[in-house]
Coordinates of C-alpha atoms in Angstrom, one line a residue:
M1 CA -13.0 -5.8 22.8
Q2 CA -15.1 -7.3 20.0
P3 CA -16.5 -10.8 20.4
E4 CA -14.4 -13.4 18.6
N5 CA -15.2 -13.7 14.9
R6 CA -13.3 -16.2 12.8
T7 CA -14.9 -15.3 9.4
M8 CA -14.5 -11.6 9.3
P9 CA -10.7 -11.4 9.4
W10 CA -10.3 -13.8 6.5
A11 CA -13.0 -12.0 4.5
I12 CA -10.9 -8.8 5.0
Y13 CA -7.6 -10.6 4.1
A14 CA -9.2 -11.9 0.9
S15 CA -10.6 -8.5 0.0
R16 CA -7.2 -7.0 0.7
G17 CA -5.7 -9.4 -1.8
I18 CA -8.2 -8.4 -4.5
Y19 CA -7.5 -4.8 -3.6
G20 CA -3.8 -5.5 -4.3
M21 CA -4.7 -7.0 -7.7
N22 CA -6.7 -4.0 -8.6
W23 CA -3.6 -1.7 -8.0
F24 CA -1.9 -3.4 -11.0
S25 CA -4.9 -3.9 -13.2
I26 CA -3.7 -1.1 -15.6
A27 CA 0.1 -1.3 -15.5
P28 CA 0.6 -4.4 -17.8
G29 CA -2.1 -3.2 -20.3
L30 CA -1.1 0.4 -20.6
P31 CA 0.5 0.0 -24.0
Y32 CA -2.6 -1.8 -25.3
I33 CA -4.8 1.0 -23.8
I34 CA -2.8 3.7 -25.6
T35 CA -3.0 1.9 -28.9
G36 CA -6.7 0.8 -28.5
L37 CA -8.0 4.2 -27.5
G38 CA -5.7 6.1 -29.8
I39 CA -4.4 8.3 -27.0
T40 CA -1.0 9.8 -26.6
T41 CA 1.7 8.4 -24.3
V42 CA 1.3 11.4 -22.0
E43 CA -2.4 10.8 -21.8
G44 CA -1.7 7.1 -21.0
G45 CA 0.6 8.2 -18.1
L46 CA -2.2 10.5 -16.8
V47 CA -4.7 7.6 -16.9
A48 CA -2.2 5.4 -14.9
T49 CA -1.7 8.3 -12.4
S50 CA -5.5 9.0 -12.0
F51 CA -5.9 6.0 -9.8
Y52 CA -3.4 7.3 -7.4
L53 CA -4.8 10.8 -7.6
G54 CA -8.1 9.3 -6.2
I55 CA -6.3 7.4 -3.5
I56 CA -4.4 10.3 -1.9
P57 CA -7.2 12.7 -0.8
F58 CA -9.7 10.0 0.1
Q59 CA -7.4 8.4 2.6
V60 CA -8.3 11.1 5.1
V61 CA -11.9 11.4 3.9
G62 CA -12.3 7.7 4.6
G63 CA -11.1 8.1 8.1
V64 CA -13.4 11.0 8.8
I65 CA -16.4 9.2 7.4
S66 CA -15.6 6.1 9.3
S67 CA -15.7 8.1 12.5
K68 CA -19.3 8.9 11.8
F69 CA -20.7 5.8 10.1
G70 CA -18.4 3.0 11.3
N71 CA -15.5 1.2 9.7
A72 CA -17.5 -1.8 8.3
V73 CA -19.9 0.4 6.3
V74 CA -17.2 2.6 4.8
S75 CA -14.8 -0.3 4.0
I76 CA -17.5 -2.3 2.3
S77 CA -18.8 0.7 0.4
G78 CA -15.2 1.5 -0.7
M79 CA -14.8 -2.1 -2.1
A80 CA -18.1 -1.7 -4.0
M81 CA -16.9 1.6 -5.5
L82 CA -13.6 0.0 -6.5
G83 CA -15.5 -2.9 -8.3
I84 CA -18.1 -0.7 -10.0
F85 CA -15.7 1.9 -11.4
T86 CA -13.2 -0.8 -12.5
L87 CA -16.0 -2.5 -14.5
L88 CA -16.9 0.9 -16.0
S89 CA -13.3 1.3 -17.0
S90 CA -13.7 -1.7 -19.3
L91 CA -16.4 0.2 -21.2
A92 CA -14.5 3.5 -21.6
H93 CA -14.0 4.6 -25.2
D94 CA -12.0 7.8 -24.7
F95 CA -9.4 9.4 -22.4
T96 CA -11.9 11.5 -20.4
F97 CA -14.1 8.6 -19.3
L98 CA -11.2 6.2 -18.5
F99 CA -9.4 8.9 -16.5
T100 CA -12.6 9.6 -14.5
W101 CA -13.4 6.0 -13.8
R102 CA -9.9 5.2 -12.7
F103 CA -9.9 8.3 -10.4
L104 CA -13.1 7.1 -8.8
A105 CA -11.8 3.5 -8.6
G106 CA -8.8 4.9 -6.7
S107 CA -11.2 6.8 -4.4
G108 CA -13.0 3.6 -3.6
S109 CA -9.7 1.9 -3.0
A110 CA -8.8 4.5 -0.4
L111 CA -12.2 4.2 1.3
F112 CA -11.7 0.5 1.7
S113 CA -8.1 0.4 2.9
S114 CA -7.8 2.3 6.2
P115 CA -11.3 1.6 7.5
A116 CA -10.9 -2.2 6.8
L117 CA -7.6 -2.2 8.8
A118 CA -9.3 -0.2 11.6
F119 CA -12.2 -2.7 11.7
L120 CA -9.7 -5.6 11.7
S121 CA -7.8 -4.1 14.6
S122 CA -11.1 -3.8 16.6
L123 CA -11.8 -7.5 16.3
E124 CA -8.7 -8.7 18.0
N125 CA -6.9 -8.1 21.3
R126 CA -3.7 -6.1 21.4
R127 CA -1.6 -9.1 21.8
S128 CA -2.4 -10.4 18.2
L129 CA -2.6 -6.9 16.7
T130 CA 0.6 -6.9 14.7
M131 CA 0.0 -10.5 13.5
R132 CA -3.3 -9.3 12.0
V133 CA -1.6 -6.3 10.5
G134 CA 1.1 -8.5 9.1
L135 CA -1.4 -10.8 7.5
Y136 CA -3.2 -7.8 6.1
N137 CA 0.0 -6.6 4.4
A138 CA 0.8 -10.1 3.3
A139 CA -2.5 -10.3 1.5
F140 CA -1.6 -7.2 -0.4
S141 CA 1.8 -8.6 -1.4
I142 CA 0.3 -11.8 -2.7
G143 CA -2.6 -10.1 -4.5
S144 CA -0.2 -7.6 -6.2
A145 CA 2.1 -10.3 -7.4
L146 CA -0.8 -12.5 -8.7
G147 CA -2.3 -9.4 -10.4
I148 CA 0.9 -8.6 -12.3
V149 CA 1.3 -12.2 -13.5
L150 CA -2.4 -12.8 -14.3
F151 CA -3.1 -9.5 -16.0
T152 CA 0.1 -9.6 -18.1
I153 CA -1.4 -12.8 -19.6
T154 CA -5.0 -11.5 -19.9
D155 CA -3.9 -8.2 -21.5
A156 CA -1.9 -10.0 -24.1
I157 CA -4.4 -12.7 -24.9
L158 CA -7.9 -11.4 -24.1
G159 CA -7.3 -7.6 -24.1
W160 CA -7.2 -4.9 -21.5
R161 CA -11.0 -4.6 -21.2
T162 CA -11.2 -8.2 -20.1
T163 CA -8.6 -7.4 -17.4
F164 CA -10.8 -4.7 -16.0
L165 CA -13.8 -7.0 -16.2
I166 CA -12.0 -9.6 -14.2
S167 CA -10.5 -7.3 -11.5
G168 CA -13.8 -5.4 -11.1
S169 CA -15.9 -8.5 -10.8
L170 CA -13.6 -9.9 -8.2
A171 CA -13.9 -6.7 -6.1
L172 CA -17.7 -6.9 -6.4
V173 CA -17.8 -10.6 -5.5
S174 CA -16.0 -9.8 -2.3
V175 CA -18.6 -7.2 -1.2
P176 CA -21.4 -9.6 -0.1
F177 CA -18.8 -11.8 1.7
L178 CA -17.6 -8.8 3.7
A179 CA -21.2 -7.8 4.4
I180 CA -22.3 -11.2 5.6
S181 CA -19.2 -11.7 7.7
A182 CA -19.7 -8.3 9.4
M183 CA -23.3 -9.1 10.3
G184 CA -23.8 -9.1 14.1
I185 CA -20.5 -7.4 14.8
T186 CA -20.6 -4.0 16.5
T187 CA -18.7 -1.5 14.3
S188 CA -16.3 1.0 15.7
P189 CA -17.8 3.7 18.0
V190 CA -19.1 6.7 16.2
F191 CA -19.1 10.4 17.2
R192 CA -22.3 11.8 18.5
A193 CA -24.1 14.5 16.6
G194 CA -22.1 17.7 16.9
G195 CA -19.0 15.9 18.0
S196 CA -15.6 17.3 17.1
Y197 CA -13.6 16.0 14.2
G198 CA -10.5 17.9 15.2
L199 CA -7.2 16.0 15.1
S200 CA -6.1 14.8 18.5
D201 CA -2.5 14.7 19.5
S202 CA -2.5 11.0 18.7
V203 CA -3.5 11.7 15.1
M204 CA -1.2 14.6 14.7
G205 CA 1.7 12.5 15.9
V206 CA 1.2 10.1 13.0
W207 CA 3.5 12.2 10.8
R208 CA 6.5 11.0 12.7
F209 CA 5.7 7.3 12.0
S210 CA 4.9 8.1 8.4
L211 CA 8.1 10.0 7.8
A212 CA 10.3 7.5 9.7
A213 CA 8.9 4.7 7.5
A214 CA 9.4 6.7 4.2
I215 CA 12.0 4.2 2.8
A216 CA 9.3 1.5 2.7
V217 CA 6.8 3.5 0.6
L218 CA 9.7 4.8 -1.6
S219 CA 10.8 1.2 -2.1
E220 CA 7.3 0.2 -3.2
A221 CA 7.0 3.1 -5.6
I222 CA 10.4 3.0 -7.2
I223 CA 10.8 -0.8 -7.5
G224 CA 7.2 -1.4 -8.4
Q225 CA 7.0 1.3 -11.1
V226 CA 10.4 1.9 -12.6
F227 CA 12.8 -1.0 -11.7
I228 CA 12.1 -2.8 -14.9
L229 CA 13.1 0.4 -16.9
Y230 CA 16.2 0.7 -14.7
S231 CA 17.3 -2.9 -15.0
E232 CA 16.9 -3.0 -18.7
S233 CA 19.0 0.1 -19.2
H234 CA 21.6 -0.3 -16.4
A235 CA 21.9 -4.1 -15.9
H236 CA 20.8 -5.0 -19.4
L237 CA 18.3 -7.6 -18.3
S238 CA 15.4 -8.6 -20.4
G239 CA 11.9 -7.3 -19.6
Y240 CA 11.0 -10.9 -18.8
L241 CA 13.8 -11.3 -16.2
S242 CA 13.1 -7.9 -14.8
G243 CA 9.5 -8.7 -14.4
I244 CA 10.3 -11.9 -12.5
I245 CA 12.4 -9.8 -10.0
V246 CA 9.6 -7.3 -9.4
T247 CA 7.0 -10.0 -9.0
T248 CA 9.2 -11.8 -6.5
Y249 CA 9.8 -8.5 -4.6
M250 CA 6.1 -8.2 -4.2
L251 CA 5.3 -11.8 -3.5
V252 CA 7.9 -12.4 -0.7
G253 CA 6.5 -9.4 1.2
F254 CA 4.1 -11.8 2.8
A255 CA 7.0 -13.2 4.8
G256 CA 8.0 -9.8 6.2
G257 CA 4.4 -9.0 7.1
I258 CA 3.9 -12.3 8.9
I259 CA 7.3 -12.7 10.6
W260 CA 7.6 -9.1 11.9
G261 CA 3.9 -9.1 12.7
R262 CA 4.3 -12.2 14.8
Y263 CA 7.1 -10.8 17.0
F264 CA 6.9 -7.0 17.0
M265 CA 4.1 -6.5 19.5
K266 CA 5.5 -9.1 21.9
S267 CA 9.1 -7.7 21.7
G268 CA 10.5 -5.6 24.4
N269 CA 12.9 -4.0 21.9
R270 CA 10.5 -2.5 19.4
N271 CA 12.4 0.7 18.9
P272 CA 15.7 -1.2 17.9
M273 CA 13.6 -3.6 15.8
F274 CA 12.0 -0.8 13.8
I275 CA 15.2 1.3 13.5
S276 CA 17.4 -1.6 12.4
T277 CA 14.9 -2.7 9.8
V278 CA 14.6 0.7 8.3
S279 CA 18.4 1.2 8.4
V280 CA 19.1 -2.1 6.6
L281 CA 16.5 -1.4 3.9
S282 CA 18.0 2.1 3.3
I283 CA 21.5 0.6 3.2
T284 CA 20.6 -1.9 0.5
F285 CA 19.8 1.0 -1.8
F286 CA 23.5 1.9 -1.8
M287 CA 24.3 -1.7 -2.9
I288 CA 21.9 -2.1 -5.8
P289 CA 23.9 -0.1 -8.4
F290 CA 26.8 -2.5 -8.0
L291 CA 24.6 -5.5 -8.8
K292 CA 24.4 -6.4 -12.5
T293 CA 23.3 -10.1 -12.7
F294 CA 19.8 -11.5 -12.5
S295 CA 20.6 -13.7 -9.5
S296 CA 22.2 -10.9 -7.4
L297 CA 19.4 -8.5 -8.1
L298 CA 16.8 -11.2 -7.4
V299 CA 18.3 -11.9 -4.0
A300 CA 18.7 -8.2 -3.1
L301 CA 15.2 -7.2 -4.1
S302 CA 13.8 -10.3 -2.3
V303 CA 15.4 -9.0 0.9
D304 CA 14.0 -5.5 0.1
G305 CA 10.5 -6.9 -0.4
I306 CA 10.6 -8.7 3.0
L307 CA 11.9 -5.6 4.8
T308 CA 9.4 -3.2 3.1
A309 CA 6.4 -5.3 4.2
A310 CA 7.9 -5.6 7.7
I311 CA 8.3 -1.8 8.0
L312 CA 4.8 -1.1 6.9
S313 CA 3.4 -3.7 9.3
M314 CA 5.3 -2.2 12.2
T315 CA 4.2 1.3 11.2
Y316 CA 0.5 0.4 11.0
S317 CA 0.7 -1.3 14.4
R318 CA 2.3 1.8 16.0
V319 CA -0.3 4.1 14.4
I320 CA -3.2 1.9 15.7
E321 CA -1.6 1.6 19.1
G322 CA -1.0 5.4 19.4
A323 CA -4.6 6.3 18.5
A324 CA -6.3 7.8 21.6
S325 CA -9.5 5.7 21.0
K326 CA -11.1 3.3 18.6
Q327 CA -12.9 6.4 17.2
R328 CA -9.6 7.7 16.0
V329 CA -8.0 4.5 14.5
A330 CA -9.4 4.9 10.9
L331 CA -8.6 8.6 10.9
A332 CA -5.1 8.0 12.2
L333 CA -4.5 5.2 9.6
G334 CA -6.0 7.4 6.8
F335 CA -3.7 10.3 7.8
N336 CA -0.7 7.9 7.8
N337 CA -1.6 6.6 4.3
F338 CA -2.2 10.1 3.0
L339 CA 1.2 11.2 4.1
Q340 CA 3.0 8.1 2.8
K341 CA 1.2 8.4 -0.6
V342 CA 2.3 12.1 -0.8
I343 CA 5.9 11.0 0.0
A344 CA 5.9 8.3 -2.7
F345 CA 3.9 10.1 -5.3
G346 CA 6.7 11.8 -7.3
S347 CA 9.5 9.5 -6.4
P348 CA 9.5 7.4 -9.6
A349 CA 9.8 10.5 -11.7
L350 CA 12.5 12.0 -9.5
F351 CA 14.4 8.7 -9.5
I352 CA 14.4 8.7 -13.4
M353 CA 15.3 12.4 -13.5
I354 CA 18.3 12.0 -11.2
G355 CA 19.4 8.9 -13.1
V356 CA 19.2 10.5 -16.5
N357 CA 21.1 13.6 -15.5
Y358 CA 23.6 12.2 -13.0
G359 CA 23.5 8.4 -13.2
Y360 CA 21.2 5.8 -11.6
G361 CA 23.8 5.1 -8.9
I362 CA 23.2 8.6 -7.6
S363 CA 19.4 7.9 -7.7
W364 CA 19.8 4.9 -5.4
D365 CA 22.2 6.8 -3.1
F366 CA 19.8 9.7 -2.9
F367 CA 16.9 7.7 -1.8
G368 CA 19.0 5.6 0.5
V369 CA 20.2 8.7 2.3
A370 CA 16.6 10.0 2.3
G371 CA 15.5 6.9 4.1
L372 CA 18.1 7.3 6.8
V373 CA 17.4 11.0 7.3
C374 CA 13.7 10.4 7.5
L375 CA 14.3 7.8 10.2
L376 CA 15.3 10.6 12.6
A377 CA 11.6 11.5 12.9
Y378 CA 10.8 8.2 14.6
P379 CA 9.3 8.8 18.1
M380 CA 10.6 6.9 21.0
E381 CA 8.4 5.0 23.5
R382 CA 8.1 8.0 25.9
Q383 CA 6.6 10.2 23.2
I384 CA 4.2 7.4 22.2
R385 CA 2.9 6.9 25.7
Q386 CA 2.3 10.7 26.0
W387 CA 0.0 10.6 23.0
A388 CA -2.0 7.5 24.0

C-alpha cells in the first residue's frame, strides 16, 4: 500500500473535473464553428465525433503503456496532450486541422483517464476504494456541468476559439500540480523487460462488468447528446429549459458517485445493490416518454443522473478489485472504458433513427430493454473471486 498522501488525490480530482469540462468544450460552440470555418454540417458532426474517435482506441493503449512506464507518468502526459491539442484547436482554420487536433486531444484524454484512476486506487486502502472512485466520478459530473454552462456563455460572447483557449489552458495548468503532487510517490509496479502483456483472466473478465453496466454509458450518451433534440420535438420544451435539465442531470451525478461510493465497498450485499441500481435506471427509460412537463422531466433525469454515476462508480470499483495485481489495474480499467465507449458510440444516432421511424417512445423502450438484457452478464461473487 502506498504511503498516505493528502495532496495527490485532490490534484487528481481537480484534473478530472477539468477533463470533464474538456469533453464539452466543442458541443455548445459547434454551430459557431460550422459558420466560422465555412464547413458543412456533416463536417461539423465529424469534428465533434473526432474527439471520441481518439478516446476509444487509446483507452487500451493507455493501460498497456502504464504497465511499462507507470500510471503517474502516463496520466500526466495524457493531461498535457489534452491541453496542448485543445489549444491548437483554437488556431485551426480548416476542417482537416480541427479534426486532427480534436482527435489527438481525445487521445490525450484517454491516456489520462484510466491511468489516473489506477494511480488513485494505488494510493488508498481497499476500504476507501469506492469512496475515492465515487469522488473521481463526481468530479467529472461537476466539471461537465460547469463546462456546458461556462462554454455556452463564452461561445456566444467571446467566440469558440476563446472556449478552446480556456479549456486547454486549464488542462495545462493542472499538469504541474499533478507532477508536483506525485513527487516522492512510488508509481505502480511495471513489467520487467520482456514481460508479457497478455490479458490475464482478470482483465478478460472485465467485459462482464462493462456489458452489465451498459445502461449507464447509454444514459450518458443519449441524454448528454440528444435529449435536448428529443425534448424540443416530443415534449415541446424550449432549448433553454432542456439545457437546464441536461445540466442538472450531469451535476447531480456527484451525489450518486459519493453516496454509492461510500457504502458499496462496505456493504455485504454488493450484488443486490448493483443489480437493483441498474434495474431501476433501465426501468426509468420506460417512463420518460410519458413525461411532458419541465418539472417531471427534471425530476426523472435528476434521478437518472444520480443512478448513472452510481453504476459507473460501482463498475470501476469491481474492475479494480478484480484485477490480479496493481500491474493490471490500468489495463483492466482501459479495457473497461474501451468496451463501454464502443457500446455508447452509436447509441445517439440509433436513438434518433428509431425515434424518427417508429416513435421516440420505442427508442426509450428499446434502450431500457437493452439495459436489462445486458445486466444478465453481471458476474456473481464466486466468479469474481476466481479471477482475483
